[in-house]
Structures are given as structure tokens and as C-alpha cells.
Amino acid sequence: MAIIGMESLVYGVEDVDRCSRFFSDFGLQLVTTSDSLAEFTVDEGSRVILRSAMDPGLPCSSLVGTGVREVVWGVDTESNLHALTQSVSSDREVTHDLEGTVHFLADGGLPMALRVFQKRGIASAPDPVNAPGSVNRINSHRKWRKRARPRTIQHVVFTAISFESVYTFMCDRLGFRISDLQTGFGAYLRADGAINHHNLLLLNAGLPFPEFDGQPRFHHANFGVDDIDEIMIGANHMERCGWAKSVLGLGRHRIDSALFYYLPCPAGGEAEYGTDGDYIDDSWVPRVWDEPLFGYFTFAHNMPPFFRHEPEWKFSFLQSAQHPPHQR
Ligand SMILES: [Fe+2]
């Protein structure tokens, strides 16, 4: 075990104050703020750091646009941090800062870093679900929630010019596992010390979607909440605060079973509330989704035009010969 999640996401933004208000309304816990920097945290200890896009301290990379400008992966021990640093530094420059963080560019020019991370344990208490013939809650109503309060950062997503080369680097050099592949679309990757279906999604920057322009960009970050109620309480609160509404609305991905709710984010890309996703370990057999849209979602409140025709029910399992060496 080595990488156990995201220690922090460092954003480069146009308006720190406005973005700070967004993430406060979204439910993150403010740690500190100033004209040029804001820091938030979640229960698990991961941080969101907002810095001015003009801040010379942000790493130079291939990324264009606003959004996350560096992913700091959390490593469980000093010795594993040293081993991963050795692995990365064999063919590229790494820099060590005064806080012990090791910075580098992954293949594809994606800015990343490694740092020892003391992830805090968290406990959730989602309400039992009733269904006809399956009564799990009697004489008991569901919790009345007031606000969403994300507890964890579950994944981060970028577009890449060659997502295949980036996922090969992440697997071969940093021990990531392939969870699923969407043919032509992207790769879902899990850190070896985490059990989220994916911690990193790399999407093909050349996909024919409106926000894709062939350039490597930040796409979205996912913040984990307890259940569907917390998602929608959060979404309603964001609407009351005047933030832009979701395009898709509430939906459920098929590929990781997770409920989703994407909100346009002034810090760049989208901020996603997520819950009830699949958790997996090294026993998981990765799948290949040859019909990528079949994996995309099982339902969405606002169905996009490309979903008017139901996609073909089609997927296969990744053959072991196609796995990276440590997954064979
Ligand atoms: Fe997501």
C-alpha cells in the first residue's frame, strides 16, 4: 500500500473570493482565507486549496484553463514516499518543497505531487432504505438534513491528449490499478491504497463534447456525501445561493454505480456531489466498455440528446494479458 487518496487539490482560479464562497456554500469546511488564497478541508483530512491563477507558485504544466492545477497524492509512509519518488525521478525532474512535498509532471504534462498523508477515519450513517417487501425502517422517518457536508474527495478528472500514455505512467510508476476502460473515451484508475472505484479518471480530450477542445484540461472533482438526500439538500442549497444549476441533474453512473450531481464551478470545470459508488479491491476484474455510453449512466434527470437512443448493452472483461504487470 502506498497512495491512499488525495491529500489536496490545488486550484488556480480567477476570483479567489467568489470561488471561496462557492465551496463554502457547497459544504466544504473553511480553514483559512485571504485575498490570494483559501484553504478548505473535508472530514477525511483532504484539502482544497484555491490560489490565484496568476500565482507564480503554481506549477507550469500542459494544463490549460482554470481548475485544479496540481493533484497532491497522499502517501501512507515516509518509506513509500521515498520509493515512489525514486520511481518517478528516474526520467524526470522532481522538486522537494519545505513541507516535504515532492512535485513532478506525470506523462502528458499533468502536474502532480506526493506527500505523506494522515488520512482520518470517517463514519457515515445513511438511512436504511425501504422497498416493497423489504422493510428496513419502521416507525422511523429519514433524517432531516439541513446542508450537505462532503466528507471525502473521491476522484479527480482530467482530459488528456493521449489518456493511454498517462494511465500507463500512473500504473507502471505509481502503482495505480485500472478499474475500467471505456474504449476511445477514457480510463478509470484506483490508487493502490484506496478502495474507491476510481480516484483518477483520464478522458480523451478529443471527444466530441462541447467542453472538449483537444487540450488537456481539468474536468471535475468528486466530493463524497452520505446518500441521495444529502446530494439533493446540497443541490437545493446551491440553487438558493444563486449558483448555476446542473445540466444533467441527478443521475446514476452505470460504470461505478454512483449517484451523481454535477454543478458548474467558478473555480473551473464542475464540482460533483457523489454517493453510493462501488468500492473495489485487487480482486476486481476490470471491464472494457466497447459501447462507452452504456457505461456512462443508467439514468439522468435531464437526459442529453445523445441518450435519446438507448445505447447497446455491451461490455467485456479485460483480458489478463492486457493488464499492467502488477494486475496480472
Ligand atoms: Fe465524477
XYZ file of C-alpha atoms and ligand atoms in Angstrom:
329
model
C 0.000 0.000 0.000
C 1.304 3.441 -0.780
C -1.048 6.062 -2.235
C -4.160 6.225 -0.071
C -6.048 9.099 -1.690
C -5.795 12.780 -2.438
C -4.013 14.895 0.146
C -5.056 18.048 -1.687
C -6.352 19.535 -4.895
C -4.690 22.846 -5.703
C -6.840 25.078 -7.893
C -5.733 28.077 -9.937
C -8.735 30.426 -10.108
C -9.681 33.844 -11.473
C -11.526 35.091 -8.391
C -10.450 33.587 -5.068
C -13.221 35.310 -3.079
C -16.039 34.139 -5.368
C -14.677 30.599 -5.557
C -14.282 30.570 -1.796
C -17.971 31.444 -1.403
C -18.859 28.643 -3.836
C -17.006 25.964 -1.885
C -18.341 27.276 1.445
C -21.896 27.031 0.097
C -21.041 23.605 -1.370
C -20.305 22.426 2.159
C -16.519 22.280 2.486
C -15.011 23.429 5.787
C -13.039 26.675 5.557
C -9.614 26.569 7.217
C -8.110 29.882 6.175
C -8.674 32.626 3.621
C -7.017 35.770 2.273
C -7.166 37.857 -0.909
C -4.976 35.403 -2.776
C -5.531 32.053 -1.089
C -8.244 29.977 0.541
C -7.964 26.556 2.093
C -10.782 24.118 2.795
C -10.849 20.656 4.254
C -13.171 17.650 4.482
C -13.630 15.195 7.360
C -11.124 12.734 5.952
C -8.426 15.427 6.079
C -8.028 16.104 2.355
C -7.812 19.749 1.360
C -8.986 22.041 -1.427
C -6.597 24.949 -1.902
C -7.613 27.935 -4.019
C -4.852 30.129 -5.383
C -4.915 32.927 -7.927
C -4.383 31.596 -11.442
C -1.594 34.209 -11.711
C 0.228 32.838 -8.663
C 3.805 32.045 -9.806
C 3.888 29.291 -7.183
C 1.514 27.160 -9.259
C 3.344 24.529 -11.299
C 3.904 25.031 -15.017
C 2.221 22.183 -16.864
C 0.390 21.224 -20.023
C -2.982 22.073 -18.487
C -4.910 24.955 -19.993
C -7.729 26.891 -18.351
C -8.748 27.227 -14.746
C -9.403 24.430 -12.288
C -7.139 22.003 -10.487
C -3.518 22.880 -11.272
C -1.916 20.166 -9.151
C -3.059 16.892 -7.576
C -1.180 16.068 -4.380
C -1.467 12.317 -3.793
C -1.385 11.212 -0.172
C 1.187 8.520 0.664
C 0.903 6.352 3.786
C 4.550 6.302 4.966
C 7.857 8.130 4.536
C 9.477 4.984 3.136
C 6.775 4.600 0.483
C 7.099 8.297 -0.354
C 10.812 7.704 -0.888
C 10.181 4.641 -3.062
C 7.612 6.442 -5.217
C 9.921 9.443 -5.558
C 12.684 7.124 -6.766
C 10.288 5.573 -9.266
C 9.199 8.916 -10.685
C 12.610 10.600 -10.717
C 14.258 8.010 -12.977
C 13.407 10.005 -16.105
C 12.102 13.411 -14.987
C 12.781 16.333 -12.708
C 11.292 16.263 -9.235
C 11.385 19.131 -6.765
C 11.095 18.912 -2.986
C 9.484 21.793 -1.109
C 9.994 22.804 2.514
C 6.869 20.910 3.624
C 8.183 17.610 2.272
C 6.010 17.530 -0.839
C 7.563 16.076 -3.988
C 6.397 17.778 -7.180
C 6.645 16.440 -10.749
C 4.863 16.253 -14.073
C 3.244 12.956 -14.986
C 3.278 11.849 -18.612
C 1.025 14.097 -20.641
C 2.323 17.079 -18.634
C -0.191 16.588 -15.802
C 1.009 18.343 -12.616
C 1.160 16.010 -9.636
C 2.829 15.733 -6.266
C 3.337 13.221 -3.471
C 3.158 13.853 0.233
C 2.799 11.808 3.425
C -0.861 11.937 4.415
C -2.522 11.079 7.718
C -5.972 10.241 6.410
C -8.617 10.429 9.134
C -11.159 7.658 9.574
C -14.748 8.653 8.926
C -18.101 7.055 9.690
C -21.301 7.675 7.788
C -24.842 6.849 8.824
C -27.031 6.739 5.706
C -30.663 5.937 6.410
C -31.811 2.360 5.771
C -33.804 2.089 2.540
C -37.351 0.734 2.420
C -38.806 -1.083 -0.564
C -41.986 -3.145 -1.014
C -41.366 -6.404 0.805
C -38.071 -5.175 2.194
C -38.794 -3.004 5.214
C -35.598 -1.795 6.820
C -37.025 1.278 8.556
C -40.290 1.028 10.521
C -41.746 3.748 12.742
C -38.729 5.778 11.753
C -38.514 8.582 9.238
C -35.435 9.555 7.285
C -33.057 12.158 8.690
C -33.960 15.760 8.019
C -30.758 17.266 6.721
C -30.023 20.978 6.584
C -26.855 21.159 4.488
C -24.528 18.908 2.539
C -21.143 18.373 4.125
C -18.800 16.360 1.874
C -16.595 14.034 3.904
C -14.069 12.963 1.314
C -12.613 13.774 -2.093
C -13.310 10.650 -4.131
C -11.853 11.373 -7.552
C -10.454 13.960 -9.904
C -10.827 14.029 -13.683
C -8.716 15.489 -16.480
C -8.842 15.394 -20.253
C -5.613 14.223 -21.880
C -4.284 14.187 -25.430
C -3.178 10.565 -25.003
C -5.002 9.148 -21.997
C -3.420 5.747 -22.728
C 0.107 7.037 -22.123
C -0.929 8.797 -18.908
C -2.626 5.720 -17.435
C 0.368 3.582 -18.352
C 2.582 6.009 -16.417
C 0.237 6.051 -13.405
C 0.124 2.247 -13.277
C 3.763 1.493 -14.015
C 5.339 4.224 -11.907
C 2.859 4.996 -9.143
C 1.139 1.645 -8.660
C -2.335 2.681 -9.778
C -4.787 -0.051 -10.830
C -7.043 0.005 -13.869
C -10.662 -0.277 -12.743
C -12.392 0.014 -16.098
C -11.668 1.179 -19.631
C -14.164 2.967 -21.869
C -12.984 2.306 -25.395
C -11.899 5.569 -27.007
C -13.272 7.535 -24.062
C -11.043 7.097 -21.073
C -9.517 5.103 -18.239
C -10.669 4.766 -14.628
C -7.773 4.341 -12.187
C -7.618 3.462 -8.491
C -4.741 4.246 -6.154
C -3.301 1.025 -4.717
C -4.089 2.021 -1.121
C -7.678 3.098 -1.808
C -10.892 1.189 -2.496
C -12.850 3.804 -4.405
C -13.819 2.533 -7.853
C -11.585 5.293 -9.180
C -9.503 8.130 -7.799
C -8.439 9.383 -11.223
C -10.342 9.423 -14.500
C -8.475 10.313 -17.669
C -10.711 11.303 -20.575
C -9.856 11.567 -24.255
C -9.514 15.320 -24.897
C -10.674 14.784 -28.488
C -14.153 13.561 -27.607
C -16.956 15.342 -29.482
C -18.459 17.021 -26.414
C -18.982 20.785 -26.091
C -16.414 21.332 -23.337
C -13.725 19.221 -25.043
C -11.288 21.030 -27.349
C -8.413 18.577 -27.739
C -6.434 20.249 -24.938
C -5.527 18.797 -21.561
C -7.861 20.388 -19.059
C -9.232 19.889 -15.590
C -12.717 18.412 -15.890
C -14.222 17.862 -12.422
C -13.662 16.748 -8.857
C -15.986 14.478 -6.883
C -16.865 15.075 -3.239
C -18.403 12.186 -1.319
C -21.586 12.575 0.748
C -23.758 10.055 2.637
C -26.761 9.494 0.416
C -29.206 10.805 -2.173
C -30.847 13.129 0.362
C -27.561 14.847 1.128
C -26.888 15.275 -2.587
C -30.206 16.980 -3.202
C -30.151 19.053 0.002
C -26.783 20.336 -1.203
C -28.062 20.939 -4.731
C -31.118 22.869 -3.488
C -28.940 24.962 -1.172
C -26.589 25.848 -4.034
C -29.579 26.950 -6.128
C -30.882 29.108 -3.253
C -27.436 30.709 -3.053
C -27.717 31.667 -6.723
C -25.128 29.299 -8.223
C -25.631 27.906 -11.735
C -27.831 24.819 -11.989
C -26.728 21.364 -13.022
C -27.123 20.425 -16.690
C -27.801 16.697 -16.181
C -29.356 16.945 -12.741
C -29.385 13.858 -10.552
C -28.262 10.652 -12.196
C -26.527 7.349 -11.636
C -23.427 6.173 -13.468
C -23.501 2.569 -14.590
C -19.733 2.089 -14.593
C -19.269 2.621 -10.837
C -22.955 2.574 -9.748
C -22.543 6.031 -8.157
C -25.242 8.658 -7.880
C -24.008 11.953 -9.302
C -24.913 15.614 -9.306
C -22.567 17.925 -11.233
C -22.545 21.662 -10.598
C -20.777 24.216 -12.801
C -17.926 25.549 -10.682
C -16.481 29.091 -10.859
C -13.091 27.589 -9.914
C -13.124 25.676 -13.213
C -14.858 22.594 -14.521
C -17.511 21.107 -12.282
C -17.850 20.121 -8.644
C -19.669 16.813 -8.196
C -21.599 15.513 -5.217
C -21.318 11.717 -5.248
C -22.568 8.790 -3.186
C -23.263 5.048 -3.256
C -20.442 4.228 -5.667
C -18.818 0.808 -5.961
C -15.862 0.077 -3.696
C -13.351 -2.401 -5.087
C -10.005 -4.024 -4.322
C -7.439 -6.087 -6.201
C -9.987 -8.901 -6.663
C -11.900 -6.664 -9.074
C -11.788 -7.711 -12.725
C -11.543 -4.603 -14.923
C -14.058 -4.269 -17.712
C -13.866 -2.870 -21.220
C -16.840 -0.788 -22.241
C -16.833 -1.019 -26.034
C -20.103 0.913 -26.052
C -18.873 3.798 -23.878
C -22.268 5.430 -23.468
C -23.640 2.226 -21.949
C -21.202 2.663 -19.077
C -21.836 6.390 -18.750
C -25.099 6.307 -16.827
C -28.163 4.239 -16.081
C -30.370 7.321 -15.730
C -30.181 11.082 -15.591
C -32.898 13.550 -14.680
C -32.198 15.696 -17.742
C -31.354 13.211 -20.469
C -28.903 14.685 -23.030
C -29.726 14.431 -26.767
C -27.143 11.694 -27.344
C -29.076 9.465 -24.937
C -32.391 9.627 -26.788
C -31.487 6.260 -28.296
C -30.694 3.678 -25.655
C -27.063 2.511 -26.057
C -26.365 -1.127 -26.794
C -25.905 -3.266 -23.663
C -22.310 -4.235 -24.287
C -19.152 -4.705 -22.248
C -16.444 -7.331 -21.762
C -13.789 -8.147 -19.200
C -10.233 -7.000 -19.690
C -8.057 -9.962 -20.637
C -5.280 -10.543 -18.128
C -2.636 -10.202 -20.860
C -3.779 -6.592 -21.283
C -3.290 -5.765 -17.598
C -0.276 -3.868 -16.312
C 2.273 -6.302 -14.759
C 1.105 -5.883 -11.145
C -2.519 -6.617 -12.127
C -1.861 -9.920 -13.895
Fe -17.115 12.044 -11.402
